[in-house]
CSV table of C-alpha atoms in Angstrom, one decimal:
chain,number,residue,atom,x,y,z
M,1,UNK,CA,41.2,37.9,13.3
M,2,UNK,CA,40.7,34.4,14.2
M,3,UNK,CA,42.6,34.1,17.8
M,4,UNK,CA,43.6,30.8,17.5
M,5,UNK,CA,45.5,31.3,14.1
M,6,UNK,CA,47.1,34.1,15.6
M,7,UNK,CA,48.2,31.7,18.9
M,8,UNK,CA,49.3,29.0,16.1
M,9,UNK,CA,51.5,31.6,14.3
M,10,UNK,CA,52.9,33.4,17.5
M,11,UNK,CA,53.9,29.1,18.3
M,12,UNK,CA,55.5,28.4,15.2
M,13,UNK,CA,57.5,31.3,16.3
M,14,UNK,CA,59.2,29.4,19.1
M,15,UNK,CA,60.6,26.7,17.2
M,16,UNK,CA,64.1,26.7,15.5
M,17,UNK,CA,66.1,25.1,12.9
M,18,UNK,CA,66.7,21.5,13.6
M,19,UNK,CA,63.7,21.0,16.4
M,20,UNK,CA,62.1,17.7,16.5
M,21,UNK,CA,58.4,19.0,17.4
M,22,UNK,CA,55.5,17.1,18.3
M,23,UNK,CA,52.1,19.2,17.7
M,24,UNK,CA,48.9,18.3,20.0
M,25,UNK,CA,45.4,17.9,19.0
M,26,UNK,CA,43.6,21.3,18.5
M,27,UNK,CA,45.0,24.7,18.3
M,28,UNK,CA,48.3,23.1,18.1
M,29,UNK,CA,48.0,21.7,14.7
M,30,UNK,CA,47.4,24.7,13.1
M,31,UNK,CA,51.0,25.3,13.8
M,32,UNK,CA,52.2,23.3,11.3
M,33,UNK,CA,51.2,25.9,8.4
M,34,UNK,CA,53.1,28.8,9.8
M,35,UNK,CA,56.8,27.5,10.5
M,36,UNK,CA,58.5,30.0,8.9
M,37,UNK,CA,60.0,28.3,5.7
M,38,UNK,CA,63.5,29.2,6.2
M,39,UNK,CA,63.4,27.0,9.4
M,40,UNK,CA,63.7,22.7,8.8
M,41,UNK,CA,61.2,21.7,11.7
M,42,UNK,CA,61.2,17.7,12.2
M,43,UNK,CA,57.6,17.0,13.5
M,44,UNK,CA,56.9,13.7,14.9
M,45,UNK,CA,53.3,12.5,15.7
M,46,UNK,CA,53.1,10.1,18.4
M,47,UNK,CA,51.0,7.1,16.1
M,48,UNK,CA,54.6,6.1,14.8
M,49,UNK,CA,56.3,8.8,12.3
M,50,UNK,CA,59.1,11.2,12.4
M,51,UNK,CA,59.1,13.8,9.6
M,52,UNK,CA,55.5,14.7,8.9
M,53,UNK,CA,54.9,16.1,5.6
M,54,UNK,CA,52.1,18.8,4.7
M,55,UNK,CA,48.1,17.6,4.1
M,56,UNK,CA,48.4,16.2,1.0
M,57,UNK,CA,45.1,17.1,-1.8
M,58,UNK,CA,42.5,15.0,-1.5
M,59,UNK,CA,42.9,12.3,-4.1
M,60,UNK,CA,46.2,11.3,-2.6
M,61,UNK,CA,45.5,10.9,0.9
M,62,UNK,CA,45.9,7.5,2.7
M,63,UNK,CA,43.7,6.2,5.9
M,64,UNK,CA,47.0,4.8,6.9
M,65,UNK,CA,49.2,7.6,6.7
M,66,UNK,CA,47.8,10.0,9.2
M,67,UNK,CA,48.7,11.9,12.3
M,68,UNK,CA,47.7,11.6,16.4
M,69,UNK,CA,44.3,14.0,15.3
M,70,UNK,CA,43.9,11.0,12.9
M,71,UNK,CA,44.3,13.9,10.1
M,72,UNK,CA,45.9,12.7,6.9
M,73,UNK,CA,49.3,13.9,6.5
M,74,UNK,CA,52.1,13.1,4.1
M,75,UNK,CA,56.0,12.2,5.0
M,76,UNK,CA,58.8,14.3,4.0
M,77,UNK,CA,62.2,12.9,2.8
M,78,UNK,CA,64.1,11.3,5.2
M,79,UNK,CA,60.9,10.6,7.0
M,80,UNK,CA,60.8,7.3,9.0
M,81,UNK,CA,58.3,5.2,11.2
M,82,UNK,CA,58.2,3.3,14.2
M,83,UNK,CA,55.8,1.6,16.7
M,84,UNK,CA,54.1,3.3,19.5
M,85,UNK,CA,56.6,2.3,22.3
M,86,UNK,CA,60.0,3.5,20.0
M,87,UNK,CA,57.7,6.9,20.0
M,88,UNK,CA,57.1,7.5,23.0
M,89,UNK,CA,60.5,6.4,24.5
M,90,UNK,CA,61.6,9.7,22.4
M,91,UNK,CA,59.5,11.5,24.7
M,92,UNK,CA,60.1,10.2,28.0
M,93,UNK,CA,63.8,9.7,26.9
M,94,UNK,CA,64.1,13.4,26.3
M,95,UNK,CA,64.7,13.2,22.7
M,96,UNK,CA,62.0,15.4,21.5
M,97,UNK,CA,63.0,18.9,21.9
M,98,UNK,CA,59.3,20.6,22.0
M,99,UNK,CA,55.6,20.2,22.0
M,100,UNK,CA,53.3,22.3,21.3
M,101,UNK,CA,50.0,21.5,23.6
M,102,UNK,CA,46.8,22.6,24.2
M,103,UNK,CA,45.3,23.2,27.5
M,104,UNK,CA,41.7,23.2,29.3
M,105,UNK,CA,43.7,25.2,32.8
M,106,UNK,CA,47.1,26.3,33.6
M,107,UNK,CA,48.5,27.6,36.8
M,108,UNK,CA,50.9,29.8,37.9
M,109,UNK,CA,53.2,27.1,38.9
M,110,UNK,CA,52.9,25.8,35.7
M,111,UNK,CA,50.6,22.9,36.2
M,112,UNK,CA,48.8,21.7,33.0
M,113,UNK,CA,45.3,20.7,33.0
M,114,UNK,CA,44.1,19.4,29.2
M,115,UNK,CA,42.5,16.1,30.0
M,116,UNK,CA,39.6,15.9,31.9
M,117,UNK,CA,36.7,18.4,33.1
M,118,UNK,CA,35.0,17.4,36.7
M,119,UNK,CA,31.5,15.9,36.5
M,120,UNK,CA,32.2,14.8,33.1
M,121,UNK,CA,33.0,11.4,31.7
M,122,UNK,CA,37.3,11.1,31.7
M,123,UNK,CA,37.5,8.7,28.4
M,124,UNK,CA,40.8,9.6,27.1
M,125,UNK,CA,44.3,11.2,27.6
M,126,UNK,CA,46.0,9.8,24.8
M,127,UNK,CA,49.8,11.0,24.6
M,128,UNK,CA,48.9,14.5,26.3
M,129,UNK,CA,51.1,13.3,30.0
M,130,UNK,CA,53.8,11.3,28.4
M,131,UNK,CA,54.6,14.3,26.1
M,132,UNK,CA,54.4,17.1,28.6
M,133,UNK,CA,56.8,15.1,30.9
M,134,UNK,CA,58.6,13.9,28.3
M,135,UNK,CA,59.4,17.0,25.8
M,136,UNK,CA,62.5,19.5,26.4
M,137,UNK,CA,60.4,22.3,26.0
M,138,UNK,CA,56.7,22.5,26.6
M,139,UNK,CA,55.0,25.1,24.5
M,140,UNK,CA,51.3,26.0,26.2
M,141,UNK,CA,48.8,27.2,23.7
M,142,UNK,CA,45.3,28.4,24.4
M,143,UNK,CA,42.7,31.4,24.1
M,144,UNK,CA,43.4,33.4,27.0
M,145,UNK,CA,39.5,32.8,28.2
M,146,UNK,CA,37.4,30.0,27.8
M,147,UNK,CA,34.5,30.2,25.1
M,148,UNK,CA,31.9,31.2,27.6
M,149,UNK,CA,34.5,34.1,29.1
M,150,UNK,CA,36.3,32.6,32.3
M,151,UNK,CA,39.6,32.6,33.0
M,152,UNK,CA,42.0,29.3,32.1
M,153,UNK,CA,45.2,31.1,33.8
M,154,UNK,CA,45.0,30.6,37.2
M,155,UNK,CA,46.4,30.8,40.7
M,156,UNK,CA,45.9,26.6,40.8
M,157,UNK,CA,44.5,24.8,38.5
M,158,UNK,CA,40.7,23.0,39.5
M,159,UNK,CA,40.4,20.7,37.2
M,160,UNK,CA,42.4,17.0,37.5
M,161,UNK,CA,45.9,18.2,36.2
M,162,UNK,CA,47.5,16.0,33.8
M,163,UNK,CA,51.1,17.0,35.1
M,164,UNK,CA,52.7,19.0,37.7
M,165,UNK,CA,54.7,22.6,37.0
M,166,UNK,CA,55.9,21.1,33.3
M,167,UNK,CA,55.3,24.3,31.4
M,168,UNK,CA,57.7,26.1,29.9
M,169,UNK,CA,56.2,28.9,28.0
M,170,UNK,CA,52.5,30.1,27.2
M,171,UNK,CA,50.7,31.8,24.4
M,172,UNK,CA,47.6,33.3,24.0
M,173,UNK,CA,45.9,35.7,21.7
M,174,UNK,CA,47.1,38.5,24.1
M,175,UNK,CA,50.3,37.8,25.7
M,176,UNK,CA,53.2,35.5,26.1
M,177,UNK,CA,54.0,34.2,29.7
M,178,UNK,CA,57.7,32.0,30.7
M,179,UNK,CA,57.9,30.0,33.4
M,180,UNK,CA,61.1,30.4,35.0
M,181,UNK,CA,62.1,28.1,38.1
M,182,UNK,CA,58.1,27.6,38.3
M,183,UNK,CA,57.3,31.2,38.4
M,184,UNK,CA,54.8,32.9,35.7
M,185,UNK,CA,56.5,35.5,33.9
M,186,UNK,CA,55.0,38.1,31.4
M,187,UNK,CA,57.0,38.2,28.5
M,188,UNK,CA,54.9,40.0,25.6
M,189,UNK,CA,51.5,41.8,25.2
M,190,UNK,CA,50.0,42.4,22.2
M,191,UNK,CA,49.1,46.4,21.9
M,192,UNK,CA,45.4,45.5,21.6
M,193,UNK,CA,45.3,45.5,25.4
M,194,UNK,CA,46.8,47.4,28.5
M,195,UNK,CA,48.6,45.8,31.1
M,196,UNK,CA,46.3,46.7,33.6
M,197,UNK,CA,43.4,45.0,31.3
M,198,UNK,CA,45.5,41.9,31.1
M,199,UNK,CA,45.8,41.3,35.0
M,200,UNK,CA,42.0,41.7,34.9
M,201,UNK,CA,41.5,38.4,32.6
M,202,UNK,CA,44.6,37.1,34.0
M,203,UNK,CA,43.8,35.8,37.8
M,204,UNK,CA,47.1,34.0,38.0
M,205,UNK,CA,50.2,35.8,39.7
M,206,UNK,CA,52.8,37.0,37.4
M,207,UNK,CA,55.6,39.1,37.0
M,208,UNK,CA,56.5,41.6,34.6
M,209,UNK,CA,60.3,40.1,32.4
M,210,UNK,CA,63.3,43.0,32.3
M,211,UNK,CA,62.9,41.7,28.2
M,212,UNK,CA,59.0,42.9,28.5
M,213,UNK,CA,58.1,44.0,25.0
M,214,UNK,CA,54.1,45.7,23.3
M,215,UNK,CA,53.6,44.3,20.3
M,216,UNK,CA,51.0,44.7,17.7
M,217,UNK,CA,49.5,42.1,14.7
M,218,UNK,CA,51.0,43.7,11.7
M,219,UNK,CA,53.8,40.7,11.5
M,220,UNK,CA,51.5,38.2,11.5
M,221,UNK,CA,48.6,39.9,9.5
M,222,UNK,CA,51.3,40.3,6.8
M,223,UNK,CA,52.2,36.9,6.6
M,224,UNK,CA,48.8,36.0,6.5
M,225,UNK,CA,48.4,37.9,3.3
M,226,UNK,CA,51.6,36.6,2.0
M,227,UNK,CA,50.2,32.8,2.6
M,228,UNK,CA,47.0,34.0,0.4
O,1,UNK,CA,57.7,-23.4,14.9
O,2,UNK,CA,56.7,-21.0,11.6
O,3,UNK,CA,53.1,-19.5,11.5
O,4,UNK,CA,50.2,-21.2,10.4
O,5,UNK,CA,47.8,-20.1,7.7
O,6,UNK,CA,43.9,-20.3,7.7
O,7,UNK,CA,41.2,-18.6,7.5
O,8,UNK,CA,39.4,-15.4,9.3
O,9,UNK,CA,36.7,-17.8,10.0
O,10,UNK,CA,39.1,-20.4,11.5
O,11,UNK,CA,41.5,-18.0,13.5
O,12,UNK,CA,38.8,-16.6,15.6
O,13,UNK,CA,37.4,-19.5,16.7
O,14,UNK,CA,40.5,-19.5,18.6
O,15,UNK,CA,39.3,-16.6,20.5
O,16,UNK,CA,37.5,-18.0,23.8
O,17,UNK,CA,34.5,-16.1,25.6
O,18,UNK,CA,35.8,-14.0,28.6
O,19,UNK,CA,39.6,-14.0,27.3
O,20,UNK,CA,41.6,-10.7,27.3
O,21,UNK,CA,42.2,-9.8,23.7
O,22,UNK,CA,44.5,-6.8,22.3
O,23,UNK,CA,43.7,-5.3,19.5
O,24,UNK,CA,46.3,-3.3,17.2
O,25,UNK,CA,45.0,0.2,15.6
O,26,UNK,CA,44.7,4.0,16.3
O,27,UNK,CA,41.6,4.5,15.4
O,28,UNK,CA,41.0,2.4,12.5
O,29,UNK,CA,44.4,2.6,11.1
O,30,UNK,CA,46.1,-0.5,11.5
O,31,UNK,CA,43.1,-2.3,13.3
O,32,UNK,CA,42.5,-6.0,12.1
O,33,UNK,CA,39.2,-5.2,10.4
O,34,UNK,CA,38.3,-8.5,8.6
O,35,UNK,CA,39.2,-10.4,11.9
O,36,UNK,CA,37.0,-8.1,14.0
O,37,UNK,CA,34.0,-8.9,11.3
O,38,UNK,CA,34.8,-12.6,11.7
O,39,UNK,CA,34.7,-12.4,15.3
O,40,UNK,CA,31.3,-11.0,15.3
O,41,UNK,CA,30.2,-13.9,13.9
O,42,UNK,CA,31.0,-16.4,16.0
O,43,UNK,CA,29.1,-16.5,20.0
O,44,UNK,CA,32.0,-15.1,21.8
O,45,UNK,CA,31.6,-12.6,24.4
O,46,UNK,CA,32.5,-10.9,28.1
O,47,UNK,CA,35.9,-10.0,26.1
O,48,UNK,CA,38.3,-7.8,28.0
O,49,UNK,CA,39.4,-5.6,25.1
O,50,UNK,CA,43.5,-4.4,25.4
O,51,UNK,CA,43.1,-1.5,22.7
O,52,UNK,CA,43.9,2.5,22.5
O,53,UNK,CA,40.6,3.0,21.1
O,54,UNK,CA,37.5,0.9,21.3
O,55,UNK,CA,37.7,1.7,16.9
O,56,UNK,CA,35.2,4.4,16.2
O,57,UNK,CA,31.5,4.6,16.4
O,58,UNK,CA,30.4,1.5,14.8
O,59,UNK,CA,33.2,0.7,13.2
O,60,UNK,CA,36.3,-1.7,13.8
O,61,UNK,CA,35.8,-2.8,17.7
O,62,UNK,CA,33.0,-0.3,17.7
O,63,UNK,CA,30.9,-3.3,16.5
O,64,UNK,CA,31.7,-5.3,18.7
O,65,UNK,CA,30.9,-2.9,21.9
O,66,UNK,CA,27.4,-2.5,19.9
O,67,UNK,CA,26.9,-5.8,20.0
O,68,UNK,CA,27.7,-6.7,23.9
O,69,UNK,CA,31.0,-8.8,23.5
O,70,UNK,CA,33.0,-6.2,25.0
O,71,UNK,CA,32.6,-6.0,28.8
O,72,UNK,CA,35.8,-4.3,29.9
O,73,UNK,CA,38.1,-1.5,27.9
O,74,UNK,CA,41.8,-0.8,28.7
O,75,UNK,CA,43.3,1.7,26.4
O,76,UNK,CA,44.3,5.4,26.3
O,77,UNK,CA,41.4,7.4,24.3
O,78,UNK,CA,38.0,6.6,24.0
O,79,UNK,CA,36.5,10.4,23.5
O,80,UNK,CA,36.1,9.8,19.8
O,81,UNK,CA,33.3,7.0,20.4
O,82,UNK,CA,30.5,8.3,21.8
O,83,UNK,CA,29.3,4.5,22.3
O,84,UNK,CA,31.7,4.5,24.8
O,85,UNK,CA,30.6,7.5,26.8
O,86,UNK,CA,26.6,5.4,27.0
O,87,UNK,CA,28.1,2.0,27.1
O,88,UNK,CA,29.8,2.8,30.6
O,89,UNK,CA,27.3,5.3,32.0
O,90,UNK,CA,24.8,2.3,31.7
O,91,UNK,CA,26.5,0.7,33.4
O,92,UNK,CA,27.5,-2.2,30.5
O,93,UNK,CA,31.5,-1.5,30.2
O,94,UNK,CA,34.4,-1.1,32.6
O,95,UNK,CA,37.0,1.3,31.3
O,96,UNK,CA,40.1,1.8,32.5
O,97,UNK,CA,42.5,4.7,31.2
O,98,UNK,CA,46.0,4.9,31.1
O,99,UNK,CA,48.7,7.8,29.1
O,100,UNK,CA,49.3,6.4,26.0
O,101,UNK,CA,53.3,6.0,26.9
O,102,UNK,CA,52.5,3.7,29.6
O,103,UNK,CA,49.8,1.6,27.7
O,104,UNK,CA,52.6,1.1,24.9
O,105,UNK,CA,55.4,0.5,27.4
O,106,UNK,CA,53.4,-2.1,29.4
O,107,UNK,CA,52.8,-3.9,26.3
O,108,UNK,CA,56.4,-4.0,24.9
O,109,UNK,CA,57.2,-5.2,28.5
O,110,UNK,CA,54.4,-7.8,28.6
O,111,UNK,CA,56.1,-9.6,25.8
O,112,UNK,CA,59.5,-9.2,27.2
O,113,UNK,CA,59.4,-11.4,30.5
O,114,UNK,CA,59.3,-7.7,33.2
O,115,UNK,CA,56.4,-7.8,35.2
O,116,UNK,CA,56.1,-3.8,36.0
O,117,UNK,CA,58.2,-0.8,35.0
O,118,UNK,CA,58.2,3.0,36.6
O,119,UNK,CA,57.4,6.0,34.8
O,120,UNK,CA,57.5,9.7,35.5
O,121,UNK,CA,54.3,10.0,33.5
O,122,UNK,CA,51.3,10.7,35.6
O,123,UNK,CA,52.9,11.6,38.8
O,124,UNK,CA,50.9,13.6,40.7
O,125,UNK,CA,47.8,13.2,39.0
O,126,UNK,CA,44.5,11.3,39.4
O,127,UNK,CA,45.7,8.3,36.7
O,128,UNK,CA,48.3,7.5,39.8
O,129,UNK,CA,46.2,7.0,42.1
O,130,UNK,CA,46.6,3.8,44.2
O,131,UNK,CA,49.5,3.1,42.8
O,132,UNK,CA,52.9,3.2,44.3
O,133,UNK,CA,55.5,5.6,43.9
O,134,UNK,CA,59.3,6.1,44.2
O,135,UNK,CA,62.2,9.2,44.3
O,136,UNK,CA,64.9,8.3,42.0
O,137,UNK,CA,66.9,11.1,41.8
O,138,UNK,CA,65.3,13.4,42.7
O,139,UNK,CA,62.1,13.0,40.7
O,140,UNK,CA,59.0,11.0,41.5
O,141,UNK,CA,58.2,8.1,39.0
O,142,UNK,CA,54.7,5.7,38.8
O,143,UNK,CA,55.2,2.0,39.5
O,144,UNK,CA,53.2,0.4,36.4
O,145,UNK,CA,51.9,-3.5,35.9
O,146,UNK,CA,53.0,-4.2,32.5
O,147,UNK,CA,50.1,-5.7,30.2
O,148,UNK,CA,49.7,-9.8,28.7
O,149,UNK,CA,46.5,-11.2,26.6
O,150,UNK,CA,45.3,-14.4,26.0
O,151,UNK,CA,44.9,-13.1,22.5
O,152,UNK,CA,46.7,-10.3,20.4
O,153,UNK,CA,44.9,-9.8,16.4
O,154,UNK,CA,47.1,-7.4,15.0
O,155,UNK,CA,47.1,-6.3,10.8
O,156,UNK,CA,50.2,-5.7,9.6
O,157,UNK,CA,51.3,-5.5,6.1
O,158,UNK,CA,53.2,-8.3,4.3
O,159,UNK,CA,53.6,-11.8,5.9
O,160,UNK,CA,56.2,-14.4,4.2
O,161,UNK,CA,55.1,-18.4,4.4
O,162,UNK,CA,57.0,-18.2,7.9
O,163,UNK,CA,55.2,-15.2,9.7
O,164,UNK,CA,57.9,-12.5,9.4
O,165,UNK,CA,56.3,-9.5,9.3
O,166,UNK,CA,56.3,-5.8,7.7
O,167,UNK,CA,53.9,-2.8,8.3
O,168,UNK,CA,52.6,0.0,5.8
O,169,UNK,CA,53.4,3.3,7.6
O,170,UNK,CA,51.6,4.6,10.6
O,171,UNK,CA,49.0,1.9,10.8
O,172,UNK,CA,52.0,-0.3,12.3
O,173,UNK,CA,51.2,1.6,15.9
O,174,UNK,CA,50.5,-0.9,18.3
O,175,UNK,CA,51.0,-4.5,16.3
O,176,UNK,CA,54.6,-5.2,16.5
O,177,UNK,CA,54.3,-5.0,20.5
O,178,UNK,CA,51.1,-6.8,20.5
O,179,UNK,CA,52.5,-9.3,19.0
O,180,UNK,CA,54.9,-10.3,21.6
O,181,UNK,CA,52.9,-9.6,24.1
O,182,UNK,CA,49.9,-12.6,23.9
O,183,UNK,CA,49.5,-16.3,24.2
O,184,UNK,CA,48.4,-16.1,20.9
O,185,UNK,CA,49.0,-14.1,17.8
O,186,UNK,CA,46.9,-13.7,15.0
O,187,UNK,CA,47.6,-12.0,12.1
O,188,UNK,CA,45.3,-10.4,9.7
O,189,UNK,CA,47.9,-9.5,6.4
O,190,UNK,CA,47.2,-7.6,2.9
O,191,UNK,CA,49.6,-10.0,1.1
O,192,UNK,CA,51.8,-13.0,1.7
O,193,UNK,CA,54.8,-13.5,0.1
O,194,UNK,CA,57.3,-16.2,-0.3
O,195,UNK,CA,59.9,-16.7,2.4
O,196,UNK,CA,62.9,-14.9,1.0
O,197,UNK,CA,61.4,-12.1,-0.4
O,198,UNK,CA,61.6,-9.8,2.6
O,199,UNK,CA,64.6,-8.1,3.2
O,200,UNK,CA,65.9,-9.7,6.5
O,201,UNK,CA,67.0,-6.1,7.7
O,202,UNK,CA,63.6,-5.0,7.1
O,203,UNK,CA,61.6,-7.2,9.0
O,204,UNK,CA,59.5,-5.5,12.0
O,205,UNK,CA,58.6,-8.9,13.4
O,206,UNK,CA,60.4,-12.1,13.6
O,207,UNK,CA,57.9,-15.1,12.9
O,208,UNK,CA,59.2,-15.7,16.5
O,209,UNK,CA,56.1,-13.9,17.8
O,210,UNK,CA,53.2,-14.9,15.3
O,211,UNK,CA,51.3,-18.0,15.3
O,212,UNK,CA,48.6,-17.5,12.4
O,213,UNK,CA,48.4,-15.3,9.5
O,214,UNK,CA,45.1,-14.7,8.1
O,215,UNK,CA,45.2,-12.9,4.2
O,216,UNK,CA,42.7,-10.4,4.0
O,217,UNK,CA,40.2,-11.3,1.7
O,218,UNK,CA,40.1,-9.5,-1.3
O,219,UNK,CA,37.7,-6.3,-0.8
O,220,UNK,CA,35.0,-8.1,1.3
């Protein structure tokens, strides 16, 4: 199982009919593929278009009809576009109901840290701080450990944040956390691990939901088989 | 006064050494390619680039960095050219970085007469730094200096003989602001058309805001 398809799917889970949903770079934009299809998802991509369409084959794409991962993409009907200023007052002017973001560190407050890693060069934040201030909902995605094994969940993040207590909900490959009135809250753990192994990969403080739920793969590994 | 016509040639020597110049594009999408190439033939240089990428490796504005004409960068996301990464660690560019919903915002400002603006993006973090903050209602918000050029080259799709203009889907991005937002616009087009033939309600920018309109050359 490929974690970060599995994060992507449990996303694509959050979102409801009518959402307008902007989708980060990274694991986010594998969410695209798994909105379930009795669900009409309005994705917008901060470059300028509401109503992105599926990648299109190869011999149709267009170097000017792409998304924020400079990606081609394709626009569904009813799809409209717009300069970069019109986009982003839909974020900071609360019009876009979720994003789905990636993330480098998150704390237990809910501080998000996705731009910049210390002793590096910072070159770029893009959209990443207008959208996680800007979006209803913000939707945290991420393996629960980095690649070389440390923990991204955290008491307070160390890395520059790139905004303070904005997230809403997280997902990993393990579990799903809520943040309610900026307190970390464990919402769902996947069967593949105990509770007691979570909190060991998990150095953040959390508490355990009255809606706490196991839950295993079989849903998503049978939509995965049903996607071919 | 409508737009003038010349040529690439022509419209970038307009451009003067050391003058701030924005650049319209994400990536390469809607960046003013055959002006760019144009500009790297003529001597200018020490340009303060306006621009949310400097292009890509190479390409686009990428040239021009290669080349030493670009001595400062303001935009929002310059990971994707590794130029950029050497160019500053070498001490040859000044970068400075801001969210990509203020850059925009202080652009559309620039060309609409309002100095500075507050935000709530970038509170508490290390991009508002040194810069003054305020409580309304309850929330903390960034005070931001909006953002003017000497010089905006933009692309956008269709001109008519007056300047209006009209963009081709997502490469419109940054253009329609830039446009208002310089001393001097310059256009880089895919096709002029006669005044007339664009539908008025379907005009992105009034020829209000362009001053020359260069047609791309066909496939240079």
């Amino acid at each position: 199982m490929d974690p970060r398809h599995y994060v992507a799917w449990r996303a694509a889970q959050e979102l409801e009919s009518g959402d307008i949903v902007n989708l980060g770079i990274g694991i986010p934009i594998l969410v695209a593929d798994y909105i379930p299809k009795d669900r009409q998802v309005f994705l917008q991509s901060e470059n300028g278009i509401l109503g992105v369409g599926p990648t299109p084959p190869t011999e149709s794409q267009d170097p000017d009809l792409i998304n924020a991962s400079k990606l081609p993409i394709s626009e569904q009907i009813g799809a409209s576009y717009f300069d970069s200023s019109l986009s982003f007052a839909m974020m900071r002017g609360g019009h876009i109901h979720k994003t789905v973001i990636g993330t480098l560190q998150i704390s237990q407050s809910g501080d998000i840290a996705n731009w910049a890693v210390p002793g590096k060069d910072v070159l770029g934040v893009g959209g990443a701080m207008d959208l996680i201030v800007g979006a209803r909902t913000v939707i945290v995605v991420s393996t629960h450990l980095t690649s070389d094994g440390k923990p991204k969940i955290l008491p307070a993040c160390t890395f520059p944040l790139t905004a303070k207590g904005e997230a809403d909900v997280l997902i990993t490959e393990y579990a799903v956390f809520r943040f309610i009135d900026n307190q970390m809250v464990l919402e769902e753990l996947v069967d593949d691990l105990t509770l007691d192994q979570l909190k060991q990969i998990t150095p953040a403080h959390y508490e355990i939901s009255d809606h706490f739920r196991m839950v295993n793969r079989t849903e998503y590994l049978t939509n995965k088989q049903s996607m071919g | 006064m409508p737009a003038r016509f010349m040529t690439a040639r022509e419209a970038v020597a307009l451009v003067p050494s050391g003058s701030t110049v924005m650049v319209g594009g994400f990536g390469l999408s809607g960046q003013p390619l055959s002006l760019l190439e144009a500009l790297l033939e003529t001597e200018v240089r020490d340009l303060t680039v306006i621009s949310n990428n400097v292009g890509q490796q190479g390409k686009g504005l990428g040239k021009l960095l290669l080349d030493n004409r670009i001595k400062k960068a303001i935009g929002t996301y310059f990971t994707s050219n590794p130029d950029v990464s050497r160019y500053k660690r070498e001490g040859k560019l000044e970068v400075e970085l801001l969210p990509q919903g203020t850059f925009s915002e202080a652009i559309r400002l620039g060309g609409s007469g309002i100095p500075a603006f507050y935000t709530p993006t970038a509170a508490g973090t290390l991009l508002a730094e040194g810069k003054e903050t305020r409580i309304f209602d309850g929330k903390e918000y960034v005070l931001e200096r909006s953002l003017r050029a000497d010089v905006a080259l933009i692309k956008a799709y269709k001109a008519d003989r007056y300047g209006n203009l009209v963009y081709y889907k997502t490469a419109r991005n940054f253009n329609p602001l830039m446009a208002m937002a310089a001393d001097l616009t310059i256009v880089e087009v895919d096709e002029v058309v006669e005044v007339g033939e664009l539908d008025p309600e379907a005009i992105v920018t009034p020829h209000v805001f362009v001053d020359v309109v260069v047609q791309k050359e066909a496939s240079s």
